[in-house]
Amino acid sequence: MNKAAMEEADIVVIGAGFSGLYAIWRLRNDHKVVCFEAGDGVGGTWYWNRYPGARVDIQSVEYSYGFDDALQQEWHWPEHFSAQPDLERYANHVADRFGLRDFIRLSNAVQSLHFDAETDRWHVRTAKGDVVSCRYVIAATGALSVPNSPPWPGRELFKGPIYHTADWPREGVDFTGKRVGFIGTGSTGIQAMPIIAQQAAHLTVFQRTPAFCMPSGNKPLDPAFERDWKANYPQRRKQLLETYGVSTIQYPEFSAHDCTPEQREEILENAWNSQSAFQLLVCFSDVMTDRAANEIVCEFVRGKIRQIVKDPATAEMLCPRTYPIGGKRLCIGNGYFEMFNRDNVTLVDVKADPILAYTAKGLCTAGVEYELDAIVTATGFDALTGSMNKIDITGLNGRKMVDKWANGPTTYLGAMVAGFPNLFMIHGPMTPGAQAQMITSGEWQVNWTAGVISDMERDGYTRIDTTEVAEKSWADEVDMVSEATVHKLADSWYNAKNIEGKKGGFMIYIGGFPRYSSLCAAAVKEGYKGFVRR
Ligand code: N01
């Protein structure tokens, strides 16, 4: 490519989800910013995941932007935990209100990034043929944006439609009169199935691993609660950043072992009915760190399943036994276990008898062929690394990111990768990611990145990189904090074990957001420790 023909920008932002939109807003006045987005609308996760029942599991007064006080004062969330249409509407409102669309090129995924070491600039190529040279790239590509589809053969044989929840038709799907097969009982499946079951003639749930799920307690937003948040927003946002998960969900001081069985039962019952998602994980100080304390909560949930689900055999199949509660992200539902009391819902164990293939009529295991009219897969994501590895990224000395990450991601602070200068990730692998409320923590990460870029200009540098020594120190920190929790006892997208053959250790930083942000801030303050600038 003739360099003279390239379009010039200062910063390319990849992705117009919540972090990408904020990055545009934060940087647009001082830099020439171009944003490329794969979808034909803004909102990222909340653009793609439009399956029935899609809803956030953090209360919306928290899960929203804090950068503009007028926005947070004026915006009204109709429900406590907003549904996907409201979140998408909010993303569009923000894009319009702040004039962000002028910077965004929709339906135009970035296909390759190539670092030019002579000029210290990235060359960005896109699906529509745009070629942009820029000093910095900010990858706000999403932790959960590349769907993972089951590997079964015979997809082309099946006569009916096959959907993935993360690529749901904009016009919706009518399942009336249909026999629907549903695969995936994680957070997504648990939200979608109770709604599909109300419409379908029959729903067959193919379960590989049962999920821990607690009721969301969603309700219309209480006006007094909303007024209280709006009256206190600046300090609330600040306080959120000082908490472990950037959220109002807090651990108590006391251990499960400090309580009598009666006290535990009362605490757990209150948590279950709290209308506050995740309360079960924080009812004792040691739910996430002590296997015995965790098991007390697990058994409480199993008891709830047995109470709710009328057929004892189905109830037992739904009881998770192979991993600790919270080891995978706790699912938050509305009528999930209750759904199994419907006559038109059947539960099938595909751990014992795995699905082997699609057939013309449906799905088959070794012993059974299931006849279906439509199949829905809610089989998760190639999380954290998938969205970066999808782009052909070439750094210094011709090194490809996909090769560097062949055995799992390596990063410094989850923000940069050695040998790939001037490329910053937001919510990348080894950041707090989904263990911290993602809009507020995303704003923090964008602000940190903007500060680094501004310092580069102030100090007259054109290249910032990190080192393999710094990456190693960060990997040690990520491992050290994850070893302290029960997360290591579960296979999930946190540790790359949700996809057969995927490599990588624990890919989320679970040392808490205050520790994460203070380490990022300290690296800058201590003369860009772990970075090399020139
Ligand atoms: O994906 P998952 P998800 N055969 O990976 C099953 C966020 N989120 O989309 O457990 C049969 O959790 C798989 O089985 P197993 C949230 O952070 C948030 O549900 O691997 N089954 C599992 O049951 C969440 O953690 C919200 O044995 C197969 C399911 O598919 C993250 O997104 C809502 C299979 C995948 O579960 C991901 O959730 C939704 C196979 N071959 C999502 N392959 C809220 O805010 C996979 N499975 C509420």
XYZ file of C-alpha atoms and ligand atoms in Angstrom:
582
model
C 0.000 0.000 0.000
C 1.295 3.412 -0.943
C 1.678 5.234 2.373
C 0.751 8.530 0.716
C -2.715 7.146 -0.092
C -3.485 6.225 3.498
C -5.962 8.176 5.531
C -4.309 9.715 8.612
C -5.747 9.693 12.110
C -4.305 10.009 15.598
C -6.288 7.225 17.205
C -8.345 4.323 15.881
C -10.894 2.952 18.318
C -12.078 -0.586 17.540
C -15.647 -1.207 18.629
C -18.571 1.097 19.384
C -19.751 -0.703 22.503
C -19.925 1.127 25.805
C -16.148 1.472 26.257
C -15.559 2.396 22.619
C -18.235 5.100 22.730
C -16.691 6.556 25.863
C -13.183 6.413 24.316
C -14.438 8.494 21.370
C -16.043 11.033 23.707
C -12.944 11.242 25.924
C -10.394 11.671 23.126
C -12.267 13.413 20.306
C -11.475 17.015 21.207
C -7.693 16.649 21.336
C -7.158 14.011 18.651
C -8.406 12.920 15.282
C -10.362 9.785 16.221
C -11.837 7.169 13.882
C -13.915 4.289 15.243
C -14.665 1.099 13.324
C -17.581 -1.079 14.367
C -18.499 -4.515 12.965
C -22.231 -4.156 13.648
C -24.615 -1.826 11.865
C -25.439 -0.096 15.153
C -23.769 0.966 18.399
C -23.954 -0.764 21.788
C -21.590 -3.742 21.393
C -22.800 -6.562 23.643
C -26.180 -4.877 23.882
C -26.421 -4.567 20.126
C -25.663 -8.234 19.365
C -27.292 -10.027 22.318
C -30.920 -9.252 21.510
C -32.233 -12.714 22.390
C -35.523 -12.911 24.320
C -34.977 -12.085 27.990
C -31.558 -10.431 27.570
C -31.095 -8.233 30.602
C -28.239 -6.840 32.661
C -27.617 -8.362 36.089
C -26.127 -5.252 37.718
C -28.620 -2.575 38.765
C -28.926 0.040 36.029
C -28.334 3.062 38.243
C -24.805 1.635 38.563
C -24.424 0.055 35.126
C -24.454 3.372 33.250
C -22.083 6.204 32.383
C -20.881 8.673 34.981
C -18.859 10.992 32.743
C -21.608 13.530 32.186
C -23.745 14.609 35.107
C -26.574 15.979 32.957
C -26.830 12.576 31.236
C -27.087 10.637 34.485
C -29.575 13.134 35.919
C -31.836 13.129 32.876
C -31.773 9.469 31.857
C -34.529 7.304 33.307
C -34.184 3.523 33.530
C -37.674 1.974 33.599
C -36.506 -1.167 35.399
C -34.069 -2.020 38.152
C -32.138 -4.408 35.860
C -32.553 -3.072 32.350
C -33.552 -5.192 29.419
C -31.536 -5.227 26.196
C -33.833 -2.810 24.294
C -33.342 -0.145 26.982
C -29.578 -0.639 27.026
C -29.395 -0.386 23.236
C -31.623 2.712 23.343
C -29.245 4.243 25.920
C -26.174 3.531 23.745
C -27.906 5.189 20.779
C -28.969 8.129 22.912
C -25.373 8.670 24.072
C -24.063 8.411 20.499
C -26.588 11.036 19.330
C -26.457 13.363 22.294
C -22.663 13.702 22.187
C -22.301 13.711 18.405
C -20.307 10.467 18.438
C -21.754 9.046 15.213
C -19.591 11.395 13.150
C -16.579 9.361 14.286
C -18.038 5.864 13.813
C -17.959 3.732 10.664
C -20.547 0.992 11.039
C -20.585 -2.470 9.411
C -16.863 -2.051 8.937
C -14.894 -4.528 11.050
C -11.157 -4.061 11.430
C -9.464 -6.958 9.682
C -5.776 -6.234 10.205
C -3.406 -4.079 12.205
C 0.207 -3.745 11.129
C 2.764 -1.785 13.140
C 5.214 0.256 11.082
C 8.371 0.475 13.199
C 9.840 3.228 11.011
C 7.065 5.678 11.743
C 5.708 4.231 15.005
C 2.255 4.099 13.482
C -0.352 1.387 13.053
C -1.798 0.649 9.622
C -5.414 -0.367 10.028
C -7.349 -2.184 7.298
C -11.044 -2.859 7.408
C -13.712 -5.033 5.816
C -14.904 -2.186 3.613
C -11.372 -1.456 2.416
C -10.573 1.561 4.597
C -6.857 1.950 5.279
C -5.912 4.281 8.094
C -2.514 5.155 9.541
C -2.690 6.151 13.193
C -0.369 6.597 16.158
C -2.487 4.663 18.653
C -5.079 1.915 18.539
C -7.572 1.415 21.351
C -9.127 -2.043 21.131
C -12.506 -1.875 22.847
C -13.384 -5.141 21.156
C -15.341 -6.699 24.019
C -14.598 -9.550 26.390
C -17.547 -11.604 25.147
C -18.031 -10.720 21.500
C -16.965 -13.772 19.478
C -19.674 -16.441 19.756
C -18.605 -20.025 20.386
C -20.609 -22.452 18.265
C -20.789 -26.180 18.952
C -18.386 -28.227 16.822
C -20.931 -30.845 15.742
C -20.972 -31.911 12.091
C -24.050 -31.889 9.864
C -25.180 -28.299 10.352
C -26.107 -28.073 6.679
C -28.320 -31.151 6.946
C -30.754 -29.698 9.479
C -33.882 -28.449 7.716
C -34.854 -25.829 10.324
C -33.133 -22.655 11.518
C -30.159 -22.697 13.922
C -29.664 -19.569 16.036
C -26.873 -18.380 18.330
C -28.128 -16.065 21.052
C -25.244 -13.639 20.425
C -26.275 -13.159 16.791
C -30.015 -12.949 17.164
C -32.180 -11.733 14.243
C -33.105 -8.087 14.680
C -36.716 -8.822 13.692
C -37.016 -11.455 16.452
C -38.056 -15.090 16.107
C -41.536 -16.569 16.397
C -41.365 -20.041 17.953
C -45.135 -20.534 18.064
C -46.009 -24.181 17.425
C -42.341 -25.177 17.111
C -40.339 -27.944 18.796
C -37.272 -26.057 19.965
C -33.983 -27.600 21.065
C -31.932 -25.366 23.352
C -28.251 -25.938 24.121
C -26.481 -23.968 26.854
C -27.504 -23.431 30.455
C -25.255 -20.475 31.342
C -26.363 -16.883 32.059
C -27.715 -16.476 28.530
C -29.675 -19.701 28.282
C -31.198 -19.173 31.683
C -32.574 -15.795 30.603
C -33.833 -16.895 27.190
C -35.419 -20.274 27.886
C -38.320 -19.301 30.194
C -39.551 -16.860 27.532
C -39.124 -19.261 24.624
C -40.906 -21.982 26.641
C -43.992 -19.761 26.872
C -44.214 -19.639 23.074
C -42.876 -22.938 21.769
C -44.923 -26.103 21.388
C -42.114 -27.922 23.156
C -38.700 -26.972 24.536
C -35.998 -29.611 24.944
C -33.176 -28.355 27.169
C -29.861 -30.073 26.466
C -27.870 -29.619 29.662
C -24.159 -30.425 29.955
C -23.485 -28.731 33.295
C -26.251 -27.556 35.642
C -26.094 -23.921 36.711
C -26.385 -22.170 40.030
C -29.052 -19.537 39.549
C -30.748 -17.077 41.887
C -33.825 -14.947 41.225
C -33.039 -11.476 39.882
C -35.827 -9.734 41.737
C -36.189 -7.385 38.792
C -38.911 -4.753 39.242
C -39.844 -1.305 37.965
C -37.333 1.259 39.195
C -38.519 2.702 42.487
C -38.829 6.536 42.136
C -37.453 7.195 45.651
C -34.459 4.918 44.970
C -33.832 6.700 41.671
C -34.051 10.139 43.321
C -31.604 9.042 46.004
C -29.046 7.873 43.412
C -29.447 11.029 41.358
C -28.974 13.216 44.421
C -25.733 11.417 45.262
C -24.302 10.355 41.918
C -20.804 11.925 42.076
C -19.932 10.341 45.421
C -21.647 7.049 44.516
C -19.568 6.713 41.324
C -16.421 7.469 43.310
C -17.391 4.938 45.986
C -18.081 2.286 43.341
C -14.502 2.543 42.103
C -13.311 1.928 45.655
C -15.156 -1.406 45.908
C -13.955 -4.841 44.849
C -16.322 -5.210 41.894
C -17.170 -1.524 41.208
C -20.588 -2.242 42.560
C -22.692 -1.799 45.677
C -22.501 -5.548 46.335
C -20.298 -5.852 49.430
C -18.848 -8.654 51.543
C -19.767 -8.688 55.250
C -17.143 -9.055 57.982
C -18.294 -12.449 59.272
C -17.483 -15.946 58.043
C -20.061 -18.689 57.450
C -18.271 -20.550 60.247
C -19.095 -17.746 62.730
C -22.826 -18.443 62.380
C -25.121 -21.098 63.805
C -27.046 -23.229 61.291
C -30.188 -21.184 62.077
C -28.374 -17.890 61.502
C -26.952 -19.172 58.227
C -30.375 -20.267 57.036
C -31.834 -16.854 57.820
C -28.975 -15.025 56.068
C -29.222 -17.262 53.001
C -33.004 -16.953 52.823
C -32.707 -13.156 53.011
C -30.046 -13.203 50.283
C -32.241 -15.377 48.036
C -35.175 -12.971 48.473
C -33.029 -9.823 48.480
C -33.948 -8.681 44.949
C -30.236 -7.977 44.688
C -28.447 -10.187 42.200
C -25.260 -11.853 43.492
C -26.251 -11.413 47.156
C -25.748 -15.153 47.693
C -22.043 -14.773 46.925
C -21.563 -12.114 49.584
C -23.699 -13.449 52.410
C -20.531 -14.534 54.249
C -17.024 -13.123 53.983
C -15.576 -16.439 52.823
C -18.018 -17.769 50.183
C -15.424 -17.256 47.455
C -12.362 -18.286 49.416
C -13.346 -21.224 51.638
C -14.616 -24.429 50.054
C -16.620 -25.432 53.133
C -18.296 -22.019 53.411
C -19.025 -22.176 49.698
C -20.579 -25.637 50.017
C -23.058 -24.292 52.584
C -24.344 -21.867 49.946
C -24.306 -24.570 47.249
C -26.472 -26.849 49.384
C -28.889 -24.001 50.110
C -29.402 -23.479 46.354
C -29.823 -27.216 45.781
C -32.524 -27.138 48.462
C -34.265 -24.300 46.594
C -34.143 -26.290 43.339
C -35.718 -29.281 45.082
C -38.447 -27.046 46.520
C -39.229 -25.348 43.200
C -39.001 -28.217 40.709
C -41.844 -30.648 41.264
C -40.397 -33.722 39.540
C -37.667 -35.076 41.890
C -35.621 -36.664 39.093
C -35.557 -33.400 37.121
C -34.684 -31.468 40.274
C -31.701 -33.739 40.938
C -30.495 -33.325 37.346
C -30.645 -29.543 37.810
C -28.551 -29.585 41.006
C -24.947 -28.484 40.329
C -22.429 -30.675 42.144
C -19.173 -30.480 40.218
C -17.986 -26.935 40.967
C -18.374 -24.249 43.642
C -21.030 -21.556 43.441
C -19.478 -18.375 42.020
C -16.658 -20.426 40.437
C -18.437 -19.748 37.175
C -20.358 -16.511 37.034
C -23.551 -16.920 39.069
C -26.612 -16.942 36.805
C -29.457 -14.594 37.559
C -32.849 -15.700 36.331
C -36.526 -14.994 36.169
C -38.463 -18.238 36.523
C -35.712 -20.576 35.258
C -36.188 -23.475 37.670
C -39.978 -22.899 37.666
C -39.939 -23.430 33.882
C -39.219 -27.143 34.393
C -42.694 -27.565 35.913
C -44.252 -26.835 32.524
C -45.636 -29.778 30.548
C -43.902 -28.588 27.373
C -40.347 -28.570 28.783
C -38.032 -31.598 28.909
C -34.541 -31.740 30.392
C -31.924 -33.961 28.759
C -28.505 -34.767 30.233
C -25.900 -34.401 27.468
C -22.979 -34.890 29.827
C -23.825 -38.582 30.105
C -24.879 -38.894 26.442
C -23.264 -36.010 24.500
C -24.693 -34.471 21.353
C -22.719 -35.854 18.415
C -24.212 -34.244 15.316
C -26.938 -32.216 13.671
C -29.215 -34.379 11.540
C -31.877 -33.548 8.960
C -34.482 -33.860 11.719
C -32.652 -32.319 14.670
C -29.836 -33.493 16.915
C -28.472 -36.892 17.771
C -26.542 -38.410 20.628
C -25.107 -41.928 20.612
C -28.463 -43.345 21.641
C -31.217 -40.941 20.593
C -32.281 -38.686 17.717
C -34.255 -35.633 18.885
C -36.720 -34.277 16.329
C -36.790 -30.491 16.336
C -38.098 -27.590 14.239
C -35.560 -25.020 15.461
C -32.294 -25.125 17.399
C -30.960 -22.375 19.672
C -27.350 -22.416 20.835
C -26.399 -20.314 23.848
C -22.988 -21.901 23.983
C -20.987 -18.912 25.116
C -18.019 -17.105 23.683
C -14.381 -17.366 22.682
C -13.954 -14.986 25.571
C -11.334 -12.319 26.189
C -8.826 -13.349 23.516
C -11.287 -14.188 20.716
C -11.975 -10.639 19.607
C -8.258 -9.764 19.413
C -7.228 -13.008 17.734
C -9.907 -12.481 15.096
C -7.916 -9.479 13.844
C -4.673 -10.168 11.974
C -2.338 -8.189 14.251
C 1.348 -7.860 13.334
C 3.665 -6.145 15.788
C 7.424 -5.574 15.887
C 9.643 -7.870 13.797
C 6.657 -9.335 11.979
C 5.380 -11.110 15.110
C 1.685 -12.022 15.055
C -0.431 -11.570 18.161
C -2.129 -14.900 17.497
C 1.280 -16.649 17.634
C 2.373 -14.797 20.727
C -0.885 -15.830 22.430
C -0.828 -19.429 21.156
C -0.554 -20.735 24.726
C -2.798 -18.077 26.223
C -2.709 -14.312 26.560
C 0.254 -12.389 27.945
C -0.273 -8.764 28.919
C 0.994 -6.086 31.242
C -1.869 -4.794 33.405
C -4.233 -6.275 30.832
C -3.605 -3.076 28.902
C -0.652 -3.742 26.582
C 1.213 -6.651 24.991
C 5.032 -6.599 24.617
C 6.077 -6.222 20.986
C 2.799 -4.522 20.019
C 3.516 -0.872 20.827
C 0.909 1.891 20.980
C -1.906 -0.686 21.141
C -4.127 -0.461 24.212
C -6.899 -2.834 25.242
C -9.961 -1.962 27.315
C -11.402 -4.899 29.282
C -8.693 -7.027 27.696
C -7.502 -10.376 29.021
C -6.108 -10.134 32.551
C -8.106 -7.021 33.477
C -10.901 -7.251 36.071
C -13.287 -7.624 33.102
C -16.609 -9.098 34.100
C -15.554 -9.203 37.748
C -16.035 -5.439 37.836
C -19.073 -3.470 36.679
C -17.982 -2.919 33.117
C -19.245 0.560 32.231
C -17.712 2.375 35.195
C -14.512 0.313 35.178
C -14.327 0.806 31.394
C -14.510 4.568 31.860
C -11.642 4.281 34.337
C -9.506 2.258 31.916
C -10.191 4.686 29.061
C -9.236 7.618 31.316
C -6.015 5.843 32.285
C -5.209 5.199 28.598
C -6.010 8.800 27.672
C -3.598 9.930 30.409
C -0.845 7.692 29.007
C -1.365 9.108 25.498
C -1.372 12.659 26.800
C 1.891 12.018 28.711
C 3.456 10.622 25.526
C 2.717 13.864 23.743
C 3.834 16.010 26.665
C 7.131 14.091 26.879
C 7.728 14.047 23.129
C 7.625 10.258 22.647
C 6.114 8.377 19.704
C 6.317 4.774 20.929
C 5.233 3.056 24.132
C 5.716 -0.670 24.615
C 5.844 -3.025 27.543
C 8.332 -5.831 28.224
C 8.188 -9.578 28.673
C 9.542 -9.106 32.193
C 6.588 -6.842 32.991
C 4.206 -9.339 31.395
C 5.648 -12.092 33.582
C 5.196 -9.981 36.720
C 1.565 -9.341 35.757
C 0.946 -13.046 35.040
C 2.316 -13.834 38.517
C -0.015 -11.267 40.093
C -3.055 -12.596 38.166
C -2.228 -16.183 39.185
C -1.514 -15.279 42.789
C -4.893 -13.629 43.347
C -6.847 -16.312 41.492
C -5.204 -19.064 43.549
C -6.824 -17.548 46.630
C -10.383 -18.149 45.412
C -12.673 -21.004 44.448
C -12.620 -19.896 40.801
C -9.823 -22.340 40.103
C -12.200 -25.220 40.887
C -14.537 -24.468 37.964
C -14.096 -24.776 34.207
C -15.383 -21.612 32.589
C -14.624 -18.860 30.122
C -12.580 -17.203 32.889
C -9.896 -19.877 32.514
C -10.311 -20.771 28.816
C -11.785 -24.146 29.729
C -15.177 -23.467 28.132
C -13.779 -24.361 24.696
C -12.065 -27.651 24.007
C -8.426 -27.125 23.044
C -8.331 -23.440 23.975
C -5.192 -22.610 25.937
C -4.680 -20.051 28.646
C -4.607 -19.816 32.391
C -6.868 -17.670 34.476
C -7.650 -14.717 32.174
C -9.442 -12.346 34.554
C -7.827 -10.245 37.260
C -9.700 -11.019 40.456
C -7.614 -9.040 42.906
C -10.378 -6.415 43.002
C -10.702 -3.162 41.108
C -9.071 -0.928 43.767
C -5.913 -3.031 43.677
C -5.986 -3.169 39.864
C -6.448 0.570 39.436
C -3.833 1.430 42.052
C -1.283 -0.827 40.302
C -2.045 0.850 36.949
C -1.789 4.310 38.508
C 1.425 3.383 40.352
C 3.091 2.141 37.152
C 2.572 5.590 35.607
C 3.582 7.456 38.741
C 6.759 5.448 39.121
C 8.067 6.694 35.774
C 6.181 4.254 33.579
C 7.430 1.193 35.405
C 7.097 -1.868 33.172
C 6.837 0.274 30.043
C 9.453 1.470 27.560
C 8.875 4.843 25.939
C 10.932 6.430 23.201
O -22.062 -18.566 28.116
P -21.440 -19.613 29.149
P -23.248 -17.528 28.348
N -22.615 -29.133 24.284
O -20.080 -19.938 28.619
C -22.880 -24.968 27.221
C -22.268 -12.779 30.470
N -23.715 -12.678 30.433
O -23.487 -16.849 27.045
O -20.944 -25.442 31.329
C -23.438 -28.834 25.289
O -21.555 -19.137 30.532
C -22.038 -24.827 28.443
O -21.906 -26.045 29.121
P -20.642 -26.285 30.128
C -21.832 -13.376 31.810
O -20.604 -12.816 32.197
C -24.298 -11.799 31.280
O -24.392 -18.150 28.997
O -19.423 -25.792 29.393
N -23.404 -27.684 25.983
C -22.827 -23.755 29.194
O -23.943 -24.313 29.814
C -21.677 -14.830 31.443
O -20.814 -15.541 32.299
C -25.642 -11.699 31.307
O -20.629 -27.729 30.367
C -22.463 -26.793 25.621
C -23.293 -22.845 28.050
O -23.237 -23.638 26.868
C -21.139 -14.735 30.033
O -21.854 -13.657 29.462
C -26.432 -12.475 30.484
C -21.563 -27.032 24.577
C -22.393 -21.641 27.855
O -22.409 -20.866 29.014
C -21.323 -15.961 29.172
O -22.646 -16.485 29.359
C -25.822 -13.349 29.615
C -21.665 -28.269 23.895
N -20.828 -28.568 22.892
C -24.465 -13.444 29.599
N -20.747 -25.946 24.458
C -26.258 -10.761 32.245
O -25.870 -9.631 32.404
C -21.135 -25.081 25.404
N -22.165 -25.583 26.111
C -27.358 -11.286 33.010
